[in-house]
PDB file of C-alpha atoms and ligand atoms in Angstrom:
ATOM      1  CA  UNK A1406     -14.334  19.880   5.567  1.00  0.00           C
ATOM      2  CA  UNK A1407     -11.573  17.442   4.661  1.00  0.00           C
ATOM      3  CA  UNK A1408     -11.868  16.105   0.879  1.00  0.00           C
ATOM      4  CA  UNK A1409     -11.884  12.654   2.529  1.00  0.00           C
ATOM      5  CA  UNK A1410     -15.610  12.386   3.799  1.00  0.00           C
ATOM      6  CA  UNK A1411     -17.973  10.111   2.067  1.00  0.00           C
ATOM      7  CA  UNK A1412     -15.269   9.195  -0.344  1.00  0.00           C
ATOM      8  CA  UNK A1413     -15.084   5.259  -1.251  1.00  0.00           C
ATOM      9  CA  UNK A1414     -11.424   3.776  -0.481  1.00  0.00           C
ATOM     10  CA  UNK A1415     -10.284   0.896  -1.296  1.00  0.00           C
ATOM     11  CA  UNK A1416      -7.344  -0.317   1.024  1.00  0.00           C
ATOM     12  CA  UNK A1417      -4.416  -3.368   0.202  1.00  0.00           C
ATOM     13  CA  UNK A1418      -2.669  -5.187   3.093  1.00  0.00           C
ATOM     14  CA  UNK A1419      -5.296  -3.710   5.489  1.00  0.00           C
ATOM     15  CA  UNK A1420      -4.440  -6.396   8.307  1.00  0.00           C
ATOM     16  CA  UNK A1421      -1.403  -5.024   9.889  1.00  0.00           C
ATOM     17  CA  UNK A1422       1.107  -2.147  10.419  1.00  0.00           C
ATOM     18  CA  UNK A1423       0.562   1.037   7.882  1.00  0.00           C
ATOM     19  CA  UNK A1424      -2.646  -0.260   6.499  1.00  0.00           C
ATOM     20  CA  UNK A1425      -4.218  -1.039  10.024  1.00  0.00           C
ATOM     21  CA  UNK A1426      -3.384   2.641  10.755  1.00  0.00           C
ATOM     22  CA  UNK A1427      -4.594   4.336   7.789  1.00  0.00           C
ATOM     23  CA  UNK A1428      -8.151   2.202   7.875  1.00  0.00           C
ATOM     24  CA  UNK A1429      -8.022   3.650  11.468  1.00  0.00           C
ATOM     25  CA  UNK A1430      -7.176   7.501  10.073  1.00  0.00           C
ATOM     26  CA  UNK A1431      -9.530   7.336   7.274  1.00  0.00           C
ATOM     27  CA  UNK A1432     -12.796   5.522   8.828  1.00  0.00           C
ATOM     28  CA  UNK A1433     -12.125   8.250  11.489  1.00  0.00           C
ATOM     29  CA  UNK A1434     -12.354  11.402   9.286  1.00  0.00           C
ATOM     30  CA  UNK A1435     -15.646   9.840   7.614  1.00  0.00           C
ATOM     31  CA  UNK A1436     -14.605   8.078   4.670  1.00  0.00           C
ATOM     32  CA  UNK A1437     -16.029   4.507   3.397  1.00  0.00           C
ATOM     33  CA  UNK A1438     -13.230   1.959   3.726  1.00  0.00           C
ATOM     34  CA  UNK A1439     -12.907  -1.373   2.319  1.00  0.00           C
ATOM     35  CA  UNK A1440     -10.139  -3.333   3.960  1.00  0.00           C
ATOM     36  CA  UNK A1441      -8.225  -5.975   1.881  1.00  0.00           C
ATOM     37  CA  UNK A1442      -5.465  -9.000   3.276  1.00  0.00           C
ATOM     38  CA  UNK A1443      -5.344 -12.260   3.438  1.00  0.00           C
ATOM     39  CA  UNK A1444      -5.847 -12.383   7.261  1.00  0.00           C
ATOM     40  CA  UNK A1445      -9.593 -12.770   7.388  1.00  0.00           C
ATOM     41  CA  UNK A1446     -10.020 -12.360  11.618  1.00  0.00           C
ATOM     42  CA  UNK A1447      -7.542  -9.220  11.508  1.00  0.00           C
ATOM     43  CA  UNK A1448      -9.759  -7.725   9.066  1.00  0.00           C
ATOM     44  CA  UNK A1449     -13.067  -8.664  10.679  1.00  0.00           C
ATOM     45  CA  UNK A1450     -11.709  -7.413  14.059  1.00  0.00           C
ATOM     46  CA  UNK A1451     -10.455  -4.044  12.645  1.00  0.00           C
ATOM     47  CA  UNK A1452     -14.085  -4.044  10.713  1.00  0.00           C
ATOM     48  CA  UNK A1453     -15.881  -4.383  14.053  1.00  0.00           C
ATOM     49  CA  UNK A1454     -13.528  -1.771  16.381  1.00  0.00           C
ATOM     50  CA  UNK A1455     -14.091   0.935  13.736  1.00  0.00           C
ATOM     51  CA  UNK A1456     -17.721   0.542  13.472  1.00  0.00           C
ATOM     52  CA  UNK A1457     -17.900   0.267  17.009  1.00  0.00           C
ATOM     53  CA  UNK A1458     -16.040   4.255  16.327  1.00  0.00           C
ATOM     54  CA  UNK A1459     -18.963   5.056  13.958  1.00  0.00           C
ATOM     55  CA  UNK A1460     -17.019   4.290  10.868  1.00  0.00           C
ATOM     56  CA  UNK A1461     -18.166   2.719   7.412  1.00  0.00           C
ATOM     57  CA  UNK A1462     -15.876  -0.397   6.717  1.00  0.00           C
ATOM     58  CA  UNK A1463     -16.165  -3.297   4.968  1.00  0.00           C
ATOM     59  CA  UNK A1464     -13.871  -6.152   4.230  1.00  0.00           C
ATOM     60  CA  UNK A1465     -12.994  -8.777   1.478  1.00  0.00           C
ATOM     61  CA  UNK A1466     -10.278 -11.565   2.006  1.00  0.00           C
ATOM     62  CA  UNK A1467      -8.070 -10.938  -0.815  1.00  0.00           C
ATOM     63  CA  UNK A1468      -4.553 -12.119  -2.322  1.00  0.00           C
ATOM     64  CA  UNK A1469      -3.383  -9.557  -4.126  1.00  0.00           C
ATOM     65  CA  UNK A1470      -1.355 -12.075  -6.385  1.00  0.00           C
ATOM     66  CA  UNK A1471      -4.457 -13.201  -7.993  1.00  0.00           C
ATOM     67  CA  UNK A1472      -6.087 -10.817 -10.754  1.00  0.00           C
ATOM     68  CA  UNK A1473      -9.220 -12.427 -10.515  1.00  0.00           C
ATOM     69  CA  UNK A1474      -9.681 -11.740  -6.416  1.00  0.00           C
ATOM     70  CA  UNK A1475      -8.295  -7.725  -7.494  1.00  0.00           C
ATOM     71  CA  UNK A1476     -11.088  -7.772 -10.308  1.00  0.00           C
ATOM     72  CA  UNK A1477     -13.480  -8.967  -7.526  1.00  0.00           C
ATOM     73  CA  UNK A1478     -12.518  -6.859  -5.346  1.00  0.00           C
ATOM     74  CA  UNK A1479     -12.993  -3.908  -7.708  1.00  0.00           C
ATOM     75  CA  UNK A1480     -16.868  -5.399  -7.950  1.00  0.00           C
ATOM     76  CA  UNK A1481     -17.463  -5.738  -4.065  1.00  0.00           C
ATOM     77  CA  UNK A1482     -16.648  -2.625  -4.119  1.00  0.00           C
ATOM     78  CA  UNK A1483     -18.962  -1.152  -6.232  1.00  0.00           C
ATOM     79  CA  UNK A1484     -21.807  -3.515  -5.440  1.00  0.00           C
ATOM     80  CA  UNK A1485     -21.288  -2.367  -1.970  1.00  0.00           C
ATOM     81  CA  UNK A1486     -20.693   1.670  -2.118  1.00  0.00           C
ATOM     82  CA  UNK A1487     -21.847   2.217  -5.990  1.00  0.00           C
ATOM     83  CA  UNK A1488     -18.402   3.595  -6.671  1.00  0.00           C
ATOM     84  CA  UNK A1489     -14.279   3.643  -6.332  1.00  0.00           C
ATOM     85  CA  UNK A1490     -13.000   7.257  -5.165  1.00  0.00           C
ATOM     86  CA  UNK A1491      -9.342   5.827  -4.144  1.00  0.00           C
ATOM     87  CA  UNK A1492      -7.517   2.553  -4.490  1.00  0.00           C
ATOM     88  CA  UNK A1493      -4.385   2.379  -1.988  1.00  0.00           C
ATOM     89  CA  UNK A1494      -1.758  -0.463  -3.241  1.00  0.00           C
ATOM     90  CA  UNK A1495      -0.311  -1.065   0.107  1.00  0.00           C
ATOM     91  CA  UNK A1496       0.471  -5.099   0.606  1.00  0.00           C
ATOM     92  CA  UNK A1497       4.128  -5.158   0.183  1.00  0.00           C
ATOM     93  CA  UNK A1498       6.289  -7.852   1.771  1.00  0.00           C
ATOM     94  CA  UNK A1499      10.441  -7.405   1.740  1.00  0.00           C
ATOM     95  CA  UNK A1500      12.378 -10.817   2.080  1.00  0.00           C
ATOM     96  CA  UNK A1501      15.630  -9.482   1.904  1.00  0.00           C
ATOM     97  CA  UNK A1502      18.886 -11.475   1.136  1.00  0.00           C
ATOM     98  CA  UNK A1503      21.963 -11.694  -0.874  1.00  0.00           C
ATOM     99  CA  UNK A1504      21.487 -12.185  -4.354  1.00  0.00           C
ATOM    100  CA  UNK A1505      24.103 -15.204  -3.875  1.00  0.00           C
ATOM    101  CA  UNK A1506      21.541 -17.199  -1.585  1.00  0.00           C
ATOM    102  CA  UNK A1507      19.572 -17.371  -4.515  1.00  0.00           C
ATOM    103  CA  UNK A1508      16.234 -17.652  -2.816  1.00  0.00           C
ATOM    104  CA  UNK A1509      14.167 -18.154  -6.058  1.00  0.00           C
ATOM    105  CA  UNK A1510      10.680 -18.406  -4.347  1.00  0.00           C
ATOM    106  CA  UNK A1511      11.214 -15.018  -2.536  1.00  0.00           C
ATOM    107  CA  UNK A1512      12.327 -13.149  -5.458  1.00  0.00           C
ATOM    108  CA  UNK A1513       9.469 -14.555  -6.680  1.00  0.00           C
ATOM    109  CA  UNK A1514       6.879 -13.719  -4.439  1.00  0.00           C
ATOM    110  CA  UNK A1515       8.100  -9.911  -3.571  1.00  0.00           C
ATOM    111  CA  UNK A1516       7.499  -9.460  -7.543  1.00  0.00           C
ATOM    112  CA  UNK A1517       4.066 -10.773  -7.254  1.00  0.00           C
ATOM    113  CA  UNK A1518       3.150  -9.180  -4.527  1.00  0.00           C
ATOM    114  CA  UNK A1519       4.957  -5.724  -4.611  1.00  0.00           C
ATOM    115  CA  UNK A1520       4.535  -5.376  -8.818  1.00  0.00           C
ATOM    116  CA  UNK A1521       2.227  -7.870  -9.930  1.00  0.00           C
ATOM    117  CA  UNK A1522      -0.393  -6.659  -6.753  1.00  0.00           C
ATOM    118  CA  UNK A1523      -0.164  -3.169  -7.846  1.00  0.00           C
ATOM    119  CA  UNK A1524      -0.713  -3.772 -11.497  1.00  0.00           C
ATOM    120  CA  UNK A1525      -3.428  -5.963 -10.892  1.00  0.00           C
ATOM    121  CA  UNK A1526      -5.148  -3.425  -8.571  1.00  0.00           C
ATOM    122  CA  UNK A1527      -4.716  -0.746 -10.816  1.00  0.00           C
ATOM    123  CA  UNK A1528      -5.899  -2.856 -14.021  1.00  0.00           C
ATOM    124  CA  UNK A1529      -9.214  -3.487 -11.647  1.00  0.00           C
ATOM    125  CA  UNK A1530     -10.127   0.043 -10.771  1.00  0.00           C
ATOM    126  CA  UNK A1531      -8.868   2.035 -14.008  1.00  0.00           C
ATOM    127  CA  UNK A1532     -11.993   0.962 -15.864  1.00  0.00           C
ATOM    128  CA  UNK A1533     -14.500   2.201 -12.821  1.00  0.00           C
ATOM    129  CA  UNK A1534     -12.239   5.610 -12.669  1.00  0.00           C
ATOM    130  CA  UNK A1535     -12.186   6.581 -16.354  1.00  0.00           C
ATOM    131  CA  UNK A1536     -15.690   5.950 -17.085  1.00  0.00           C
ATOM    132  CA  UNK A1537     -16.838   8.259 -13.982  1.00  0.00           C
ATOM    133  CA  UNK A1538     -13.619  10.738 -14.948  1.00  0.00           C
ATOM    134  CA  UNK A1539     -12.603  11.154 -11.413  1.00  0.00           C
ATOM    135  CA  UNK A1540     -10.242   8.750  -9.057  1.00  0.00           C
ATOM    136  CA  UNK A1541      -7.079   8.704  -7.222  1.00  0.00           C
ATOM    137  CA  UNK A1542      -4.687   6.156  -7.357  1.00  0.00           C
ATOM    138  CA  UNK A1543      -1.946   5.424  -4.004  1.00  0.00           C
ATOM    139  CA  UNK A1544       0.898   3.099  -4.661  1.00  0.00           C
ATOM    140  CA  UNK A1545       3.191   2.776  -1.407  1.00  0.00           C
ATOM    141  CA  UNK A1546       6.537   2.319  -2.734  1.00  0.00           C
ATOM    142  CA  UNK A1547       9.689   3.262   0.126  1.00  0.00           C
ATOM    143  CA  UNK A1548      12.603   4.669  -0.111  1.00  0.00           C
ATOM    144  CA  UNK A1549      14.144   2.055  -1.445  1.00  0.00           C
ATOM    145  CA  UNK A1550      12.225   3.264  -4.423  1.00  0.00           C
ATOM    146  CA  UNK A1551      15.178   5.889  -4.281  1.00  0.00           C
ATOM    147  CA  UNK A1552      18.184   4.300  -3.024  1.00  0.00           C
ATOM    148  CA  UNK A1553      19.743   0.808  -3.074  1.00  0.00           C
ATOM    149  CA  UNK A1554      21.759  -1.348  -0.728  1.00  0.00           C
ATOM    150  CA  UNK A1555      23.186  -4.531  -0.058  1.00  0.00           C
ATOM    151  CA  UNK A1556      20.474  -6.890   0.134  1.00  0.00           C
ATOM    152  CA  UNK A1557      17.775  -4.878  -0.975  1.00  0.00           C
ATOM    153  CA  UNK A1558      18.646  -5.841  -5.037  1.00  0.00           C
ATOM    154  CA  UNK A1559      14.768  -7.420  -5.533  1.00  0.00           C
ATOM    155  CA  UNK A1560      12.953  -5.318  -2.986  1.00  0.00           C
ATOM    156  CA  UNK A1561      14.183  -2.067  -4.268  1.00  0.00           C
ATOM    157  CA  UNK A1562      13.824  -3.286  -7.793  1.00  0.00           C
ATOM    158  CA  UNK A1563       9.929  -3.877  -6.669  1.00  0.00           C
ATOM    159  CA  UNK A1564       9.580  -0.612  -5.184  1.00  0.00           C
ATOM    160  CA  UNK A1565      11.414   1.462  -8.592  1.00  0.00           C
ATOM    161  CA  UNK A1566       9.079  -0.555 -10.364  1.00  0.00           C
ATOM    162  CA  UNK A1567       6.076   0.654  -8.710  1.00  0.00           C
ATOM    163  CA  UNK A1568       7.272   4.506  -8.183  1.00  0.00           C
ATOM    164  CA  UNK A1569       7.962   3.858 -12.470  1.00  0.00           C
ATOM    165  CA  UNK A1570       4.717   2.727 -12.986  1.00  0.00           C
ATOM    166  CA  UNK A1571       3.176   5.258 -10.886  1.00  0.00           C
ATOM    167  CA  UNK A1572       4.485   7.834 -12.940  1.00  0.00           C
ATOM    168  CA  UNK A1573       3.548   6.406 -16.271  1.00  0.00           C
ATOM    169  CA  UNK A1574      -0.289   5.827 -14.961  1.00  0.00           C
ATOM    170  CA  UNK A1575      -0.251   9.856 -13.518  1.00  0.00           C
ATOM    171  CA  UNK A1576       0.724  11.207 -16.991  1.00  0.00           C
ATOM    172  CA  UNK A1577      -1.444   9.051 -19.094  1.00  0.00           C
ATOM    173  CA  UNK A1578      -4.901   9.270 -16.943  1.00  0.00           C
ATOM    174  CA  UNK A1579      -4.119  13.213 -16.179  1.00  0.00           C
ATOM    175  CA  UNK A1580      -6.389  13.989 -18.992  1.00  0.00           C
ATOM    176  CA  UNK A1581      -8.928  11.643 -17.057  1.00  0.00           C
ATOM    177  CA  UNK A1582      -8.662  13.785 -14.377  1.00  0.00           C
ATOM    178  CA  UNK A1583      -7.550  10.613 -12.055  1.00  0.00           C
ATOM    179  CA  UNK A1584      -4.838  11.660  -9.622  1.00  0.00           C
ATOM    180  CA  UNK A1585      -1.785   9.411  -8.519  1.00  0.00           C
ATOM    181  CA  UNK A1586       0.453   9.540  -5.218  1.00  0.00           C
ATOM    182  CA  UNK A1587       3.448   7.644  -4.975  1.00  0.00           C
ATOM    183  CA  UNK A1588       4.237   7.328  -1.129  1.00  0.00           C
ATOM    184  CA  UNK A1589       7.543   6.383   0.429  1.00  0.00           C
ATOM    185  CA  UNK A1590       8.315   5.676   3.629  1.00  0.00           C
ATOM    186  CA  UNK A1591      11.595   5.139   5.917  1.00  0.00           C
ATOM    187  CA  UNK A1592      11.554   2.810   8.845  1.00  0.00           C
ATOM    188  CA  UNK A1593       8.211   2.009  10.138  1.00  0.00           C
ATOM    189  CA  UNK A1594       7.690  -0.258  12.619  1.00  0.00           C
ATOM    190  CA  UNK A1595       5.487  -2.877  11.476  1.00  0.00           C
ATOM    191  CA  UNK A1596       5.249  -6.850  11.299  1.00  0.00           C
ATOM    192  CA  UNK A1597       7.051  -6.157   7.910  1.00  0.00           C
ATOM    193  CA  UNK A1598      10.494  -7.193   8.906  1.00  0.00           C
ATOM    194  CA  UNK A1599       8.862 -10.868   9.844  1.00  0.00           C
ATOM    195  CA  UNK A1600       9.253 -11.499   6.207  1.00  0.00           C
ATOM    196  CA  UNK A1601      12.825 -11.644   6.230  1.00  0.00           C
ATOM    197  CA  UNK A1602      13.881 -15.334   6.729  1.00  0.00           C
ATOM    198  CA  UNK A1603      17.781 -14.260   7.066  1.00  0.00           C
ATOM    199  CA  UNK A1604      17.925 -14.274  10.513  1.00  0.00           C
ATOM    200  CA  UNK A1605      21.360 -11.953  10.008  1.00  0.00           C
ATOM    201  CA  UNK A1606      19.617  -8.916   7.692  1.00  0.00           C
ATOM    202  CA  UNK A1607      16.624  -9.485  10.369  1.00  0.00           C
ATOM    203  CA  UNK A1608      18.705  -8.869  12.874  1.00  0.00           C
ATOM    204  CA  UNK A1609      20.476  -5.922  11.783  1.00  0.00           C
ATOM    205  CA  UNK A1610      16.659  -4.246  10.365  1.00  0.00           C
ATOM    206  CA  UNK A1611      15.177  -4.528  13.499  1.00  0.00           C
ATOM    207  CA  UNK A1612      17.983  -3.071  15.394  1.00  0.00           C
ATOM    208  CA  UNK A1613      17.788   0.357  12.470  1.00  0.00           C
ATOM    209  CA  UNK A1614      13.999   0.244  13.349  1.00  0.00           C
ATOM    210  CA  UNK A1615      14.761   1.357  16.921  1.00  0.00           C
ATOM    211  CA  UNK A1616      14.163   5.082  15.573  1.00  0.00           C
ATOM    212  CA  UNK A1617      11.374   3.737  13.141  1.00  0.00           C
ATOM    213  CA  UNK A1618       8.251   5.897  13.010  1.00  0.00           C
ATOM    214  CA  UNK A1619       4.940   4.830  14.069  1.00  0.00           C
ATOM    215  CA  UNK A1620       2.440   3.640  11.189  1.00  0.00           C
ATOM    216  CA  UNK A1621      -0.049   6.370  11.691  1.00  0.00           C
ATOM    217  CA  UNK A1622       2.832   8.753  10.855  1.00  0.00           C
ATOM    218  CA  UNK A1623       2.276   7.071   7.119  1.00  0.00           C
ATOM    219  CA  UNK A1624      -1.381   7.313   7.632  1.00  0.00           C
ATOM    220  CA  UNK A1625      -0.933  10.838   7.708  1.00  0.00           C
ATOM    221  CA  UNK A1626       0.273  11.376   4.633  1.00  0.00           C
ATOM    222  CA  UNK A1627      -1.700   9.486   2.668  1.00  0.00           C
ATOM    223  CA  UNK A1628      -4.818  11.454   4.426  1.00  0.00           C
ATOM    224  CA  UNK A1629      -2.772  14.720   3.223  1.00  0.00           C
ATOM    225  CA  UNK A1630      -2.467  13.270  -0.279  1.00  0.00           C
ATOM    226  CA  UNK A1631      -6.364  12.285  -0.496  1.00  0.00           C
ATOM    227  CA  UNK A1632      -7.397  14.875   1.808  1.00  0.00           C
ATOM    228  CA  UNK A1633      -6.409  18.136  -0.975  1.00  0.00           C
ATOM    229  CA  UNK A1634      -8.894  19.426  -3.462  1.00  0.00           C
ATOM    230  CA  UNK A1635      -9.042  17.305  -6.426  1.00  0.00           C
ATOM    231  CA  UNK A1636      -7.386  19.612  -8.733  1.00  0.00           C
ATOM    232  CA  UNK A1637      -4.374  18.958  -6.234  1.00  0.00           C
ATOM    233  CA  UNK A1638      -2.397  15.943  -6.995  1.00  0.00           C
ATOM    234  CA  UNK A1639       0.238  14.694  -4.559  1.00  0.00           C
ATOM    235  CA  UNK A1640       2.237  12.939  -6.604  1.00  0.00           C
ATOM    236  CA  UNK A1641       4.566  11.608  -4.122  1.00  0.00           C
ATOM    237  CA  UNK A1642       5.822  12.093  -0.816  1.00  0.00           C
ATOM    238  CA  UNK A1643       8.575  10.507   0.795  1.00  0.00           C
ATOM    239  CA  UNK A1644       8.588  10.476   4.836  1.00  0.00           C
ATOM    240  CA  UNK A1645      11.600   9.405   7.388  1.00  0.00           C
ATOM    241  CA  UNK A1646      12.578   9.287  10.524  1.00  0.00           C
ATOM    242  CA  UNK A1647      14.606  12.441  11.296  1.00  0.00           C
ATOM    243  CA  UNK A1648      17.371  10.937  12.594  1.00  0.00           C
ATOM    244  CA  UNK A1649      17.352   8.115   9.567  1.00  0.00           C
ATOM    245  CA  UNK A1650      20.602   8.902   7.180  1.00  0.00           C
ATOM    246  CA  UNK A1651      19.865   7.026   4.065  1.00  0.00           C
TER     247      UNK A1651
HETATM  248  P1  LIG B2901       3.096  -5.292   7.397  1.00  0.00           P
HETATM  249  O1  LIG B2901       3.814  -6.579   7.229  1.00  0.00           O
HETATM  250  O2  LIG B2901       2.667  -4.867   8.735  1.00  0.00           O
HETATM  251  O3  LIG B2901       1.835  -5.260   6.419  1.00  0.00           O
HETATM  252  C1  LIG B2901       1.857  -5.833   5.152  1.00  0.00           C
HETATM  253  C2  LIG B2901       0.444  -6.030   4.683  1.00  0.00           C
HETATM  254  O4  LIG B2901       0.461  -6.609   3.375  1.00  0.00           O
HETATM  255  C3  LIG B2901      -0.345  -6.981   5.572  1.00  0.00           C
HETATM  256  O5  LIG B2901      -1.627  -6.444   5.792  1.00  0.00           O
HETATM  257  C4  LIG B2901      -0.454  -8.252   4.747  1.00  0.00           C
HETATM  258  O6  LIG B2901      -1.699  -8.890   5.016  1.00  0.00           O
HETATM  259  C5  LIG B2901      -0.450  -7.688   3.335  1.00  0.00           C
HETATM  260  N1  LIG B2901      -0.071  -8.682   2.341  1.00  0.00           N
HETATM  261  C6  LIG B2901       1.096  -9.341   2.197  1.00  0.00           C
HETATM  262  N2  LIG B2901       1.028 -10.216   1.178  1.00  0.00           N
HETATM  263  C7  LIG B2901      -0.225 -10.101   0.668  1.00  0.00           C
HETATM  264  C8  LIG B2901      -0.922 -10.744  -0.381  1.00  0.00           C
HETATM  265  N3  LIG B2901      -0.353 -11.695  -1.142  1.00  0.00           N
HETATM  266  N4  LIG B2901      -2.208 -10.391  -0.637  1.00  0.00           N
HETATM  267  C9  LIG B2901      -2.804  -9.445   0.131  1.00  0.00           C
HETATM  268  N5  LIG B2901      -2.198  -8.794   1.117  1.00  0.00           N
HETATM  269  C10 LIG B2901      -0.924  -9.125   1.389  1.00  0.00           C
HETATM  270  O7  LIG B2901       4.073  -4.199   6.748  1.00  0.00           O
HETATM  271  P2  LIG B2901       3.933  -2.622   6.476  1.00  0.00           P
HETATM  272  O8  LIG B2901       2.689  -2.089   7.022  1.00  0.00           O
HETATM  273  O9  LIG B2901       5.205  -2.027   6.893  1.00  0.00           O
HETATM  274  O10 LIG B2901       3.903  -2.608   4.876  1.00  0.00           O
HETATM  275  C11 LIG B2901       2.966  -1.867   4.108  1.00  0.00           C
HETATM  276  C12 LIG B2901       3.677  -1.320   2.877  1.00  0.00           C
HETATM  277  O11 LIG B2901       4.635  -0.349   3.263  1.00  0.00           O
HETATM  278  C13 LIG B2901       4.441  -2.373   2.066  1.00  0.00           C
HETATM  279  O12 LIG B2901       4.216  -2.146   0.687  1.00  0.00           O
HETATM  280  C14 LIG B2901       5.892  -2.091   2.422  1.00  0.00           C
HETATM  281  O13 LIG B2901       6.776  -2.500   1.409  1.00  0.00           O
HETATM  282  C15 LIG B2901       5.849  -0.574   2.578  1.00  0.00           C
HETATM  283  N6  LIG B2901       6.964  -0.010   3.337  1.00  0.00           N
HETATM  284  C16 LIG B2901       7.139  -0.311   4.666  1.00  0.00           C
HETATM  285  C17 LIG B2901       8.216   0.222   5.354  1.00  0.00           C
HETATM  286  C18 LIG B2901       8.497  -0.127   6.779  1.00  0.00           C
HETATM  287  O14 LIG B2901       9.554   0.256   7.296  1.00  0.00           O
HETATM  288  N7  LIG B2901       7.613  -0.811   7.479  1.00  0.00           N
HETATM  289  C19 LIG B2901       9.172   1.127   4.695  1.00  0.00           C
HETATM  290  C20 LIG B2901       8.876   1.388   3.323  1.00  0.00           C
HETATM  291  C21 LIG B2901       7.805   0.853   2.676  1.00  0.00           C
HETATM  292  P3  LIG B2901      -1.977 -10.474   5.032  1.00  0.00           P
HETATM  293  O15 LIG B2901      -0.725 -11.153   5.475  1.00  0.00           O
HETATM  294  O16 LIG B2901      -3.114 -10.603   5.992  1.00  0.00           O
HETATM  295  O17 LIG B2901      -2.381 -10.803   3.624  1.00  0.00           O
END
């Protein structure tokens, strides 16, 4: 039997694209899922097709900018299954542009979403996960985490900053016992790219997403990752398209 069944997940940007998929994967192979976003119809539709399945979801609207509405999460959470098994740190938006357009109030946002989201839901669940010494942490960084481009200068700096902290969480909780994956995907196609308001960059990311992978391809992994025995930690997996270069 899968290490998956029963366990309590909690799941960031649940409304669309990779998180839509792995809510699908993970209610699926028994686990108890509590779906996150800001979308509040997405995540009551997605709620009601996967019980409709026989799965165990539940839903909170959440911005993951807020601490407060992470912290509250944390407790719904709880209140609702007694416990947190995994937290996946998903939302991630990636408004990318030329550092010489200066859009201030993107740079902005991807931080507080992309860093500021993860920290917040990590700062939420750590206290839960110590105390029961047992817990697994998944922070979805890319592979941009890796490399860096043109244009990517604030999204890639978001997603070193969340494989770096990561890292630093896995190697002070190991004596907790808590495990941590960093994963990383290529091209996905997703609703991702809608957040780029450079109608050039858009063009030329949707037109590289013509060998994207499928979301559940993501889904996947992070079922792998949660999936091993819990002396196994996955600390990070990076998945592409074959045919993607860089
Ligand atoms: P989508 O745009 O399809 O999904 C993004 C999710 O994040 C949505 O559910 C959205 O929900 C949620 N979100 C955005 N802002 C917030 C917020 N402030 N509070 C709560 N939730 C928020 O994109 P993907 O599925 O592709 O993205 C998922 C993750 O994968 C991101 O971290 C992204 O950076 C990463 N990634 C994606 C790749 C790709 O090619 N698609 C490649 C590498 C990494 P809502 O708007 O309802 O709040």
């Amino acid at each position: 039997m899968l290490n998956v069944v029963g366990k309590v997940i909690i799941l960031t940007g649940a409304s669309s694209g990779i998180g839509e998929a792995t809510a699908k994967v993970l209610a699926s192979n028994g686990a108890k899922v509590v779906l996150a976003a800001r979308r509040e119809e997405r995540l009551r539709n997605l709620k009601l097709a996967l019980e409709k399945q026989g799965g165990t979801v539940e839903y909170k609207v959440t911005d993951v900018t807020s601490q407060e509405q992470m912290e509250e999460l944390a407790r719904f959470t709880i209140d609702t299954f007694g416990q947190i098994d995994v937290l996946i740190n998903n939302a991630g938006i990636m408004p990318l542009s030329f550092l010489h357009e200066k859009k201030v109030m993107e740079w902005d946002q991807m931080i507080d979403v992309n860093i500021k989201g993860v920290l917040y839901g990590i700062g939420a669940v750590l206290p839960y996960m110590r105390k029961r010494k047992q817990g697994h942490i998944i922070d979805v960084s890319s592979v941009t985490g890796h490399i860096v481009r043109k244009t990517w200068a604030v999204y890639s700096g978001t997603k070193f900053a969340v494989r770096a902290i990561t890292e630093a969480l896995r190697q002070e909780e190991a004596e907790n016992n808590i495990r941590t994956t960093i994963i990383c995907p290529g091209g996905v196609r997703t609703e991702l790219v809608n957040t780029i308001s450079n109608e050039e960059i858009k063009k030329s990311i949707n037109e590289s997403l013509q060998i994207a992978l499928p979301p559940e391809a993501i889904a996947n992994s992070i079922l792998y990752a949660i999936s091993q025995p819990e002396h196994t930690a996955v600390n990070e997996i990076i998945v592409r398209p074959t045919k993607q270069e860089l």
